[in-house]
Coordinates of C-alpha atoms and ligand atoms in Angstrom, one line a residue:
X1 CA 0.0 0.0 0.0
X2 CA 1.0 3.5 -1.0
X3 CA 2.3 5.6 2.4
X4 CA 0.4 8.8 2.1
X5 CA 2.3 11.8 3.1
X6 CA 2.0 14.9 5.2
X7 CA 2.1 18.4 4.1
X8 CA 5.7 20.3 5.6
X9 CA 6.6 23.5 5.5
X10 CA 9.7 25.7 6.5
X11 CA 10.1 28.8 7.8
X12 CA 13.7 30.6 7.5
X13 CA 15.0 28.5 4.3
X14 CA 17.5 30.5 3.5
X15 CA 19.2 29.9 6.7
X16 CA 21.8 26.9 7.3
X17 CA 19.2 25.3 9.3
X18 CA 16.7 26.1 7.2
X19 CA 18.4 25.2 3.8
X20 CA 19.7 21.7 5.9
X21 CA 15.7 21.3 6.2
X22 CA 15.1 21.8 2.9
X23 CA 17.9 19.4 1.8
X24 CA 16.7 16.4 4.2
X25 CA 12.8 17.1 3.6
X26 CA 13.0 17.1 0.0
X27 CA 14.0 13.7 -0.1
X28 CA 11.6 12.2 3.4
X29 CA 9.9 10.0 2.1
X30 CA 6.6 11.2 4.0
X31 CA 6.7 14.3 3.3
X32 CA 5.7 16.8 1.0
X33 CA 7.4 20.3 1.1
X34 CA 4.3 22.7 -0.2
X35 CA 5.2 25.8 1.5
X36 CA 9.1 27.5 2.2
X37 CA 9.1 30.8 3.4
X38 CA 12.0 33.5 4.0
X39 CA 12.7 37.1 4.8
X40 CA 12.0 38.5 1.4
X41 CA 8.9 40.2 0.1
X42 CA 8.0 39.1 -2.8
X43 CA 8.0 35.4 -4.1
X44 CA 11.2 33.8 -6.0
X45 CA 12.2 30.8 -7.5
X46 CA 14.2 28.6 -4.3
X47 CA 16.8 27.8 -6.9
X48 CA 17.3 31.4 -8.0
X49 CA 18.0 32.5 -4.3
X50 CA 19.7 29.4 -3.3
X51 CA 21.5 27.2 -6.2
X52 CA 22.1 24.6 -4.3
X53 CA 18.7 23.7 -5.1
X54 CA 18.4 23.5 -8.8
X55 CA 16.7 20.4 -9.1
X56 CA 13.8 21.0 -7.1
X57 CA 12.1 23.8 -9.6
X58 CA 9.1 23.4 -8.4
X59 CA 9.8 24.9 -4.8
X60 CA 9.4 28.5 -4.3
X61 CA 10.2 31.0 -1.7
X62 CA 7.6 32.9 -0.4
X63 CA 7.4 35.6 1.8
X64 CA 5.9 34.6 5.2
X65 CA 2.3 34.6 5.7
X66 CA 0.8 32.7 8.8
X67 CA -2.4 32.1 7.0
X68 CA -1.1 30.5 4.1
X69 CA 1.2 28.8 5.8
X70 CA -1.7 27.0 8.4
X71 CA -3.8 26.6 5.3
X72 CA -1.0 24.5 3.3
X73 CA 1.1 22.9 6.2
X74 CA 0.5 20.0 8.8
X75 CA 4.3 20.1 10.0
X76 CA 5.9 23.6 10.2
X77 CA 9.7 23.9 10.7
X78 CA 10.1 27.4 12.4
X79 CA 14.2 28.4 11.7
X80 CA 14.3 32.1 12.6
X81 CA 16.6 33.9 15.2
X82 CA 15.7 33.7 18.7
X83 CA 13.7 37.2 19.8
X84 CA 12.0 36.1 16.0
X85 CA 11.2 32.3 15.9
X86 CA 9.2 32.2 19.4
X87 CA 5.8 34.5 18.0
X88 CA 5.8 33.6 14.7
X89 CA 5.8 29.2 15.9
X90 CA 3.2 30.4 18.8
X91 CA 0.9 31.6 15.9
X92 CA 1.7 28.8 13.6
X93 CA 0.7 26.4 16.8
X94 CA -2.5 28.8 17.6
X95 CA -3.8 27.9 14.1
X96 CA -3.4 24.0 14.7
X97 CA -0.1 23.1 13.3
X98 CA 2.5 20.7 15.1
X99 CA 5.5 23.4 15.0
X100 CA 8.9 22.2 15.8
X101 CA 11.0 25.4 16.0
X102 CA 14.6 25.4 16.1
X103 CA 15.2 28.7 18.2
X104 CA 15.8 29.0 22.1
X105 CA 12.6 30.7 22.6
X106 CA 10.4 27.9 23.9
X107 CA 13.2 26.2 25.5
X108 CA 13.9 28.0 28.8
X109 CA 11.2 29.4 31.4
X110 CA 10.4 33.2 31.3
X111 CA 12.8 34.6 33.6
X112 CA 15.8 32.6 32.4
X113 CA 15.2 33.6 28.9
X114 CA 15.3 37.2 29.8
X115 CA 18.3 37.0 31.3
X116 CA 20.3 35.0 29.5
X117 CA 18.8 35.6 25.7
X118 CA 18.6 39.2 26.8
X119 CA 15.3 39.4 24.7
X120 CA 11.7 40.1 25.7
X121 CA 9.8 37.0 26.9
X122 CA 7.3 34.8 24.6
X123 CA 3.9 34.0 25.3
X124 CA 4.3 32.2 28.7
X125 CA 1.4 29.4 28.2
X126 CA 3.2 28.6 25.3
X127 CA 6.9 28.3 26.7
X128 CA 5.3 25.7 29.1
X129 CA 3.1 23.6 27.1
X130 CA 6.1 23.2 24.4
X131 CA 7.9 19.4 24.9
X132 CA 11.7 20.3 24.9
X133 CA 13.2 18.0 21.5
X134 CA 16.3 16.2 23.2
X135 CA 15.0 12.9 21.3
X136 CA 16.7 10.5 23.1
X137 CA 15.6 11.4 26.6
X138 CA 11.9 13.3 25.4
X139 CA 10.4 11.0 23.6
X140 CA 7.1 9.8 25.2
X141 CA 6.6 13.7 24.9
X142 CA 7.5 14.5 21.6
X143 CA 4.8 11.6 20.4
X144 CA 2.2 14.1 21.5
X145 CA 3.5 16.9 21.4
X146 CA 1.9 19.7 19.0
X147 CA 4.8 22.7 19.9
X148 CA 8.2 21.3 20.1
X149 CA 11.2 23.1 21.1
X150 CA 13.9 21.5 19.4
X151 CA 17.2 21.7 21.5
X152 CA 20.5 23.7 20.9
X153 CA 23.2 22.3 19.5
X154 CA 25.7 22.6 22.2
X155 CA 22.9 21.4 24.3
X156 CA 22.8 18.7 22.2
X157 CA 25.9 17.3 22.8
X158 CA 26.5 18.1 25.9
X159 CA 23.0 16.2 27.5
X160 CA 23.9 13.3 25.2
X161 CA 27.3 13.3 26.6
X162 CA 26.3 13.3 30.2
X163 CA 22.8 12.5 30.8
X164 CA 23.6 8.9 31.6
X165 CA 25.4 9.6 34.5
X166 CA 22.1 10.6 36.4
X167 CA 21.7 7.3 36.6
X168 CA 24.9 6.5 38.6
X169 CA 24.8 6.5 42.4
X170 CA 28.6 7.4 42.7
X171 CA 29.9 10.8 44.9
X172 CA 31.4 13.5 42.8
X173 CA 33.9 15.4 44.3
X174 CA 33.3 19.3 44.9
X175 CA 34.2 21.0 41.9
X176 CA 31.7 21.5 38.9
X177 CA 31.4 19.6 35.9
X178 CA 33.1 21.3 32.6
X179 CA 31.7 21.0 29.6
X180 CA 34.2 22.3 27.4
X181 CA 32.7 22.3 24.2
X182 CA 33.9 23.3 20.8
X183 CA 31.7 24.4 17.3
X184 CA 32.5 25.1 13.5
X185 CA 31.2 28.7 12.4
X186 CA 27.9 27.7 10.5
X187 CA 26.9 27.5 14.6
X188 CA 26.5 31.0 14.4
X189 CA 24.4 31.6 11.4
X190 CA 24.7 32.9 7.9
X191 CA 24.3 36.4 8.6
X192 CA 27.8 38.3 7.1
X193 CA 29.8 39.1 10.7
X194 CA 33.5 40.2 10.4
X195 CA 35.3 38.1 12.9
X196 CA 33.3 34.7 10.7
X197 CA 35.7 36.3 7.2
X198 CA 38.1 33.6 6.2
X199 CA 41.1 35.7 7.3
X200 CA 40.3 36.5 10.3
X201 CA 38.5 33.0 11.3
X202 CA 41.0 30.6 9.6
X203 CA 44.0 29.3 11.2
X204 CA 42.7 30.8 14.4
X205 CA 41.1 29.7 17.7
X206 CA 38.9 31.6 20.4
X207 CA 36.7 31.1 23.3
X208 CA 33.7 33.2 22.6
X209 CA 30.5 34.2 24.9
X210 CA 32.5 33.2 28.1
X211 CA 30.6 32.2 31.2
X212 CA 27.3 33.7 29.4
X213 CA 26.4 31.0 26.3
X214 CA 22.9 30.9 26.1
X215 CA 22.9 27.3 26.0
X216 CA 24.0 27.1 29.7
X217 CA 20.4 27.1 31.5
X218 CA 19.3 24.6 29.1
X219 CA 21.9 22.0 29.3
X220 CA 21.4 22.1 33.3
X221 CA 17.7 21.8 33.4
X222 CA 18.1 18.5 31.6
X223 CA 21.5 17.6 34.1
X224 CA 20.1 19.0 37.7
X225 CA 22.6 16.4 39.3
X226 CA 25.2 17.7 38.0
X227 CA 24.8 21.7 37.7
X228 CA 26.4 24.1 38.3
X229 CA 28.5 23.2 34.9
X230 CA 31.2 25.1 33.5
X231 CA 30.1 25.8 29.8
X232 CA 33.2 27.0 27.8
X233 CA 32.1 27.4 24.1
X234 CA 35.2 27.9 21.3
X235 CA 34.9 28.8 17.7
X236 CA 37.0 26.4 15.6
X237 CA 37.4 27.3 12.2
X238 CA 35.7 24.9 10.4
X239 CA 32.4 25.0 8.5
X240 CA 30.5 22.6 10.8
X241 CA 30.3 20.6 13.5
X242 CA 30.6 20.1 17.5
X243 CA 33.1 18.7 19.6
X244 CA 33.0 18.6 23.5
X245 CA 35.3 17.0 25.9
X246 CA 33.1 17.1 29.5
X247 CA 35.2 16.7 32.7
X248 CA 33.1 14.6 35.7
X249 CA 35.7 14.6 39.3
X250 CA 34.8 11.7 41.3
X251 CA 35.7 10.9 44.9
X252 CA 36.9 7.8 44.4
X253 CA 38.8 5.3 41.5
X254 CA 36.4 3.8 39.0
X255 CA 36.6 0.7 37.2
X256 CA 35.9 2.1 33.4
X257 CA 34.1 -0.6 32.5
X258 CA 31.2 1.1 34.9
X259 CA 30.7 4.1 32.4
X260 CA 30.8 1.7 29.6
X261 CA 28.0 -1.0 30.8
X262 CA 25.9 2.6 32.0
X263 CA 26.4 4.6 28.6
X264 CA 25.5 1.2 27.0
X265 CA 22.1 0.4 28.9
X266 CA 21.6 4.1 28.0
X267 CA 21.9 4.1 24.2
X268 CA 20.7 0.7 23.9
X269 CA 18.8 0.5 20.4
X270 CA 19.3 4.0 20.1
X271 CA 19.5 4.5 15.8
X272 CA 21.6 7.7 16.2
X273 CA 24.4 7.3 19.1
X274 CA 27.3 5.5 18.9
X275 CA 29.1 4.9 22.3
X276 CA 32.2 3.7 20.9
X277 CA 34.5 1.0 22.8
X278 CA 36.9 1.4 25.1
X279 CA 40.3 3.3 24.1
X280 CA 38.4 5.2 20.9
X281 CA 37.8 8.9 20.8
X282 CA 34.7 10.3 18.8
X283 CA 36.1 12.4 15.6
X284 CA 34.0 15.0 13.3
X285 CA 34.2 13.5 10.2
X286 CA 32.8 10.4 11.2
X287 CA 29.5 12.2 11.9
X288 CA 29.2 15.4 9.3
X289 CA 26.2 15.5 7.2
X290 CA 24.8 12.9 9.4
X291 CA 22.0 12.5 12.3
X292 CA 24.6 10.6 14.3
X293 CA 26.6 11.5 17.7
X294 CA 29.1 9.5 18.4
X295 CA 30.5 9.7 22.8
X296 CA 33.8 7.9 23.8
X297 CA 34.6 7.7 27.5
X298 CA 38.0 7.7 29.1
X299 CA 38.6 7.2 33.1
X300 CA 42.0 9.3 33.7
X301 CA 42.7 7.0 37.4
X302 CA 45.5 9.3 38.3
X303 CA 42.9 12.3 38.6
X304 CA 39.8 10.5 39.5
X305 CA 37.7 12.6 35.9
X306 CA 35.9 11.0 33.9
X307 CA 36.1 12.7 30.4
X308 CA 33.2 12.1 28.1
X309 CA 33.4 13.1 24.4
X310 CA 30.5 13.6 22.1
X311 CA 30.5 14.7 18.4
X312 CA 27.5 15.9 16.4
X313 CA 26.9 18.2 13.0
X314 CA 25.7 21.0 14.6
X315 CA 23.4 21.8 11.5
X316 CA 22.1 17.6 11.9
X317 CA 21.8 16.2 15.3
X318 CA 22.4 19.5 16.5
X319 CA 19.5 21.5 14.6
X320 CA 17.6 20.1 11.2
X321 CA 18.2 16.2 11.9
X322 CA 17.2 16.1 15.3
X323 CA 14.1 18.4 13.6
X324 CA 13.4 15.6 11.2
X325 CA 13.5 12.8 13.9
X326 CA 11.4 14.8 16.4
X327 CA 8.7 14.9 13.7
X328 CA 9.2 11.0 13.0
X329 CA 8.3 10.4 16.1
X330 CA 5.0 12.9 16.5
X331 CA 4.1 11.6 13.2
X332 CA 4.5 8.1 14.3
X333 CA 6.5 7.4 11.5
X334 CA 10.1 5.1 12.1
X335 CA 12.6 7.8 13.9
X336 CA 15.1 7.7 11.3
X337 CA 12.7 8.1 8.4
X338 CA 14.6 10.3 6.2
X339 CA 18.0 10.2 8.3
X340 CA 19.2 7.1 7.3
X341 CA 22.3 8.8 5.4
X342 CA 25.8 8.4 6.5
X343 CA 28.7 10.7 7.9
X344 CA 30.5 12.3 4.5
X345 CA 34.0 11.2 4.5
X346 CA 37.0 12.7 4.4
Ligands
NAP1 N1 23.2 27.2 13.0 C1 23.2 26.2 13.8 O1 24.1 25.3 14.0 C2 21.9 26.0 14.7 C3 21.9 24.9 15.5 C4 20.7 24.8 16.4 C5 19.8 25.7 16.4 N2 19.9 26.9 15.6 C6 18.8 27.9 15.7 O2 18.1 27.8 14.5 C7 17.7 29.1 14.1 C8 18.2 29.5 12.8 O3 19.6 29.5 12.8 P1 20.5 29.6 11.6 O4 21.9 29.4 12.1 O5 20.0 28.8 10.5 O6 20.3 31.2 11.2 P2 20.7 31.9 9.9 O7 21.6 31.1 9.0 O8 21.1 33.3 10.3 O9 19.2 32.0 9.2 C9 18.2 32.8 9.7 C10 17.0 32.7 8.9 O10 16.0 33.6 9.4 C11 15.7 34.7 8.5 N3 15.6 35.9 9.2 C12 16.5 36.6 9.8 N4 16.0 37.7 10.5 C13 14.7 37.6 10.3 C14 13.6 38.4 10.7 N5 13.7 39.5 11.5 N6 12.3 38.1 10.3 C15 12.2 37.0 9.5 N7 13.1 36.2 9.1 C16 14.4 36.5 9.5 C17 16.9 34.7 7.5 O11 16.5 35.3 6.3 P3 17.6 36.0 5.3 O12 18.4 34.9 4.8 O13 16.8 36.7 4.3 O14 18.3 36.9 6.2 C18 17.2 33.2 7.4 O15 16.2 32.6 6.6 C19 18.2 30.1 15.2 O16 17.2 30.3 16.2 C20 19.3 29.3 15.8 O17 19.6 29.6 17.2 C21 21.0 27.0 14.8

C-alpha cells in the first residue's frame, strides 16, 4: 500500500538550518514540502535565491504569511533567530499546526530567557506547554506533542554526553562539571559578521560568549545532578560541527568498565548514538552530514575525571536532523525516516 504523506513547510530556508531542512525534507519520504518561506517580500524561485537547489524547480520562496502557511502545512519547521522564531511558531501552533521550532525561545522558562537571551519574553502558556526536543531522553513527549522546542546544538551534545550519568549512584567530588565544548562557524548563522571572514577566522582559535552562552540554562535543566556546569564554548574554524570533551571529578577510582556497561544500557537501540568502545575517541568526520553522535569515555585514574566526548553536526543532530526525527516520532513514523544517510567522509 502506498504511504500517504504529510504536508511540511519551513520557515527561514534560507538559513543553514533552514536550507539543511530543505535538503533532508525534499527527499523524506513522507513528506511533501508545499510551502518554504524566508525574509523577502516578494515570491522567487528557491533555486534562484539558493542554487544549491536546482533540481527541485518546483519549490518556491515565499514571503511569510501565517495564513497561508496553516492553510497548506500540517508540520511547520520554524528556523528564525531567537527574539524572531518564538511568535511567529506560537501563531503557527495557535492555528493548529505541530510546529517544531529550532530557536531558544520555547526552551527556557520566562525569567531565564530574559536574562540569559537578553530578549523580551514569549507567550508564557506557550513556553510551558512546548515538549523540549532532546529525542533520546523526550520522547514519550514528543509523540504528542503539537509545539516542540527543538534543543540547541551545544545542548545537544553536551546532555547526550552526560545525561547517563544521572543514573549512577557514585559521589562527585566538589568541583563543577566542565563541559568544554567546541563548534565550527555555521553555529552562528549565515548572517555576514567580520570576525566569521576567512582571514580573520581561519587558522585561528577563540573562546567566545564566556561564562554567558545561552545554552547554559538549558543543558542544566536536563542535568540538575550535575549543575552548576562550567560551559566553555570555542569557535573552531571549520564550517561545521561540535566537539566537547566534559570533565566529571569523582571521589573515588572507577573501574571504566562502569561508564561503559551505564552509557551502553543508556543508548541501547538508540539508531543515532554511537558509544564507541573502550580506548576510541569520537572524531567529526565520522559524523558530518549525518543524524549521528558519536561519545567515547575515558577514566583518567590518576585524577579520578571521567572525560566524556560527544561529536554531532551541529546543522544535523544539533539543529535540522534532530528536527526531522522529532517529527518522525509525533508523526509516528520510524525515527530515522529520512536520516538514514551516513557521515560524509574525508
Ligand atoms: N546554525 C546552527 O548550527 C543552529 C543549531 C541549532 C539551532 N539553531 C537555531 O536555528 C535558528 C536559525 O539559525 P541559523 O543558524 O539557520 O540562522 P541563519 O543562518 O542566520 O538564518 C536565519 C533565517 O531567518 C531569516 N531571518 C533573519 N532575520 C529575520 C527576521 N527579522 N524576520 C524574518 N526572518 C528573518 C533569515 O532570512 P535572510 O536569509 O533573508 O536573512 C534566514 O532565513 C536560530 O534560532 C538558531 O539559534 C541554529
Amino acid at each position: 500500500m502506498k504511504e500517504t504523506k504529510v504536508a511540511v513547510g519551513v520557515v527561514g530556508a534560507t538559513g543553514y538550518s533552514g536550507m539543511e531542512l530543505v535538503r533532508l525534507l525534499s527527499s523524506h519520504p513522507r513528506v511533501n514540502l508545499t510551502y518554504v518561506a524566508g525574509h523577502g517580500e516578494s515570491v522567487v524561485s528557491l533555486a534562484e535565491k539558493l542554487p544549491q537547489f536546482v533540481s527541485l524547480p518546483s519549490l518556491n520562496l515565499e514571503p511569510f504569511d501565517v495564513e497561508v502557511a496553516a492553510k497548506r502545512c500540517e508540520v511547520v519547521f520554524v528556523a528564525l533567530p531567537s527574539g524572531t522564531a518564538g511568535a511567529v511558531a506560537v501563531a503557527l501552533w495557535n492555528k493548529g499546526c505541530v510546529v517544531i521550532d529550532l530557536s531558544g525561545d520555547l526552551r527556557l522558562p520566562q525569567d531565564q530567557y530574559v536574562q540569559w537571551y537578553h530578549l523580551p519574553a514569549v507567550a508564557a502558556e506557550a513556553q510551558k506547554q512546548a515538549v523540549y526536543g532532546l529525542t533520546e531522553w523526550h520522547r514519550r513527549e514528543v509523540s504528542s506533542a503539537n509545539l516542540i522546542a527543538n534543543p540547541g546544538c551545544y545542548a545537544t551534545a553536551a546532555i547526550l554526553a552526560l545525561r547517563p550519568l544521572l543514573d549512577l549512584d557514585l559521589p562527585l567530588r566538589r568541583g563543577a562539571v566542565v563541559v568544554d565544548a567546541k563548534s565550527g562557524v555555521s553555529g552562528a548563522g549565515r548572517k555576514p559578521v567580520q570576525a566569521f571572514q576567512l582571514a580573520e577566522l581561519s587558522d585561528n582559535f577563540y573562546a567566545y560568549k564566556v561564562g554567558q552562552h545561552q545554552h547554559t540554562p538549558e543543558i542544566e535543566a536536563e542535568l540538575s545532578g550535575l549543575s552548576p556546569l562550567l560551559l566553555n564554548t570555542q569557535l573552531l574554524p571549520i564550517a561545521r560541527g561540535i566537539f566537547v570533551c566534559a570533565y566529571v571529578p569523582f571521589e573515588q577510582g572507577v573501574d571504566e568498565a562502569v561508564f561503559h556497561s551505564l552509557y551502553a544500557r543508556a543508548y541501547e537501540g538508540e539508531k543515532f548514538i554511537t558509544v564507541l568502545p573502550p580506548g576510541q575517541v569520537p572524531q567529526l568526520k565520522h559524523v558530518l552530514g549525518s543524524n549521528a553522535c558519536h561519545v567515547g569515555l575515558n577514566f583518567d585514574s590518576r585524577s579520578r575525571v571521567l572525560q566524556v566526548f560527544s561529536v554531532l553536526d551541529n546543522l544535523q543532530k544539533g539543529a535540522a536532523g534532530q528536527a526531522v526525527q522529532n517529527m518522525n516520532v509525533r508523526m509516528g513514523w520510524l525515527e530515522d525516516t529520512g536520516l538514514s544517510v551516513l557521515s560524509m567522509f574525508p
